[in-house]
């Protein structure tokens, strides 16, 4: 005889409240034709979150989502693993968040210092492709083959010759 667990069913009935205003239909049709249209939804009360605030928050959401993608993918690679203690998992995630902050800082500083200039040579297989907003991963990849060797016996050092891009 099989053990069957009790079935649990949850029914939700969402409530949708719409605020309507007088709309210039001609202007609306022109804007939709020019820009397209989107539906935005939030569960935040209208008293605490205006429509323009919600739109700005939504448009900047990709910034946080990109960071999560970096943590889960290359170069940080948070992957499922077995850790015996919860503190180890917490420490690993904190360490990866520091790595994410470093990547974000590198990107911010380089983009600010470029101030609109385009640079080429960051993309493997496409050296003429230019970008005004390089990613930290592309920047670090451009510097990965630099070696510095210091010889203690005679106080000499050797640095790999730098390219124009570096």
XYZ file of C-alpha atoms in Angstrom:
166
model
C 0.000 0.000 0.000
C 1.335 3.405 -0.945
C 1.615 6.347 1.370
C -0.091 9.350 -0.144
C 0.396 12.765 1.327
C -2.575 15.021 1.647
C -3.079 17.263 -1.343
C -2.664 20.969 -0.683
C -4.303 23.465 -2.967
C -3.860 27.212 -2.795
C -6.233 29.494 -4.639
C -5.254 33.087 -5.254
C -7.479 35.771 -6.636
C -5.381 38.764 -7.675
C -6.957 42.166 -7.354
C -6.162 44.660 -10.060
C -6.791 48.341 -9.500
C -6.393 50.694 -12.397
C -6.083 54.426 -12.256
C -7.466 56.047 -15.343
C -6.930 59.511 -16.665
C -8.130 61.429 -19.669
C -5.949 60.247 -22.558
C -5.156 62.015 -25.809
C -5.828 59.062 -28.121
C -3.979 60.554 -31.105
C -0.836 61.233 -29.062
C -1.066 57.770 -27.504
C -1.300 56.076 -30.914
C 1.674 58.090 -32.187
C 3.739 57.200 -29.108
C 2.876 53.496 -29.399
C 3.756 53.538 -33.093
C 7.077 55.279 -32.388
C 8.114 53.547 -29.150
C 6.093 50.349 -28.860
C 4.269 49.494 -25.656
C 4.796 47.571 -22.438
C 2.721 46.575 -19.473
C 4.164 47.288 -16.036
C 2.718 45.789 -12.876
C 3.631 46.256 -9.229
C 2.182 45.248 -5.917
C 3.460 48.404 -4.228
C 0.770 50.773 -2.969
C 0.309 53.865 -5.117
C 0.897 56.103 -2.085
C 4.483 54.881 -1.707
C 5.431 54.291 -5.338
C 4.417 56.639 -8.145
C 4.193 55.426 -11.731
C 7.362 57.296 -12.689
C 9.234 55.817 -9.682
C 8.103 52.322 -10.666
C 9.225 52.866 -14.249
C 12.652 54.112 -13.162
C 13.074 51.168 -10.777
C 12.134 48.727 -13.534
C 14.519 50.266 -16.051
C 17.444 50.050 -13.625
C 16.637 46.461 -12.678
C 18.985 45.060 -15.326
C 21.926 46.438 -13.349
C 21.182 44.152 -10.404
C 20.196 41.242 -12.652
C 23.497 41.490 -14.519
C 25.345 41.218 -11.209
C 23.422 38.061 -10.299
C 24.266 36.639 -13.718
C 27.949 37.322 -13.110
C 27.840 35.567 -9.739
C 26.195 32.489 -11.261
C 28.284 32.445 -14.458
C 31.777 33.391 -15.489
C 34.064 34.692 -14.005
C 32.793 34.188 -10.437
C 30.924 30.875 -10.944
C 28.720 30.265 -7.934
C 27.734 26.643 -8.497
C 25.935 24.180 -6.263
C 28.326 22.363 -3.964
C 28.213 20.456 -0.740
C 29.417 22.474 2.227
C 29.247 20.946 5.689
C 28.541 24.144 7.557
C 26.178 26.986 6.813
C 28.909 29.467 7.757
C 31.038 28.153 4.888
C 28.252 28.831 2.375
C 27.729 32.299 3.839
C 31.462 33.010 3.659
C 31.675 31.812 0.058
C 28.791 34.023 -1.009
C 30.320 37.004 0.795
C 33.649 36.376 -0.925
C 31.939 36.184 -4.316
C 30.046 39.404 -3.592
C 33.398 41.114 -2.952
C 34.572 39.799 -6.331
C 31.425 41.200 -7.940
C 32.064 44.582 -6.334
C 35.636 44.593 -7.669
C 34.410 43.784 -11.205
C 31.807 46.542 -10.985
C 34.383 49.037 -9.706
C 36.833 48.182 -12.514
C 34.082 48.730 -15.075
C 32.971 52.005 -13.510
C 36.470 53.501 -13.312
C 37.494 52.452 -16.829
C 34.246 53.689 -18.384
C 34.489 57.003 -16.528
C 38.107 57.495 -17.619
C 37.315 56.636 -21.235
C 34.693 59.424 -21.172
C 33.081 58.482 -24.473
C 36.182 57.294 -26.344
C 35.939 54.010 -28.208
C 38.593 51.344 -27.803
C 39.233 48.432 -30.149
C 40.981 45.115 -29.609
C 39.031 43.781 -26.635
C 37.105 41.139 -28.569
C 38.927 37.941 -29.541
C 38.604 37.199 -33.240
C 37.373 40.712 -33.980
C 40.234 43.122 -33.205
C 38.659 46.073 -35.045
C 35.395 45.972 -33.099
C 35.123 49.070 -30.922
C 33.255 49.715 -27.694
C 32.644 52.728 -25.497
C 31.467 50.602 -22.557
C 33.899 47.701 -22.050
C 33.064 45.021 -19.511
C 35.420 44.203 -16.657
C 35.791 40.683 -18.045
C 36.992 42.029 -21.414
C 39.355 44.469 -19.705
C 40.885 41.777 -17.486
C 41.179 39.427 -20.459
C 43.252 42.056 -22.289
C 45.743 42.041 -19.398
C 45.897 38.300 -18.726
C 49.142 37.602 -20.608
C 51.259 40.147 -18.756
C 54.092 38.658 -16.712
C 56.474 40.356 -14.346
C 59.497 38.405 -13.176
C 61.755 39.775 -10.469
C 65.162 38.186 -9.970
C 66.352 38.669 -6.396
C 70.004 37.745 -6.915
C 70.855 40.692 -9.146
C 67.782 42.881 -8.519
C 66.677 42.689 -12.153
C 63.136 42.376 -13.379
C 61.431 41.536 -16.628
C 58.009 42.772 -17.754
C 56.212 41.416 -20.800
C 56.087 44.161 -23.465
C 52.707 45.894 -23.409
C 50.476 46.286 -26.446
C 48.785 49.546 -27.489
C 45.541 48.323 -25.947
C 47.158 47.641 -22.576
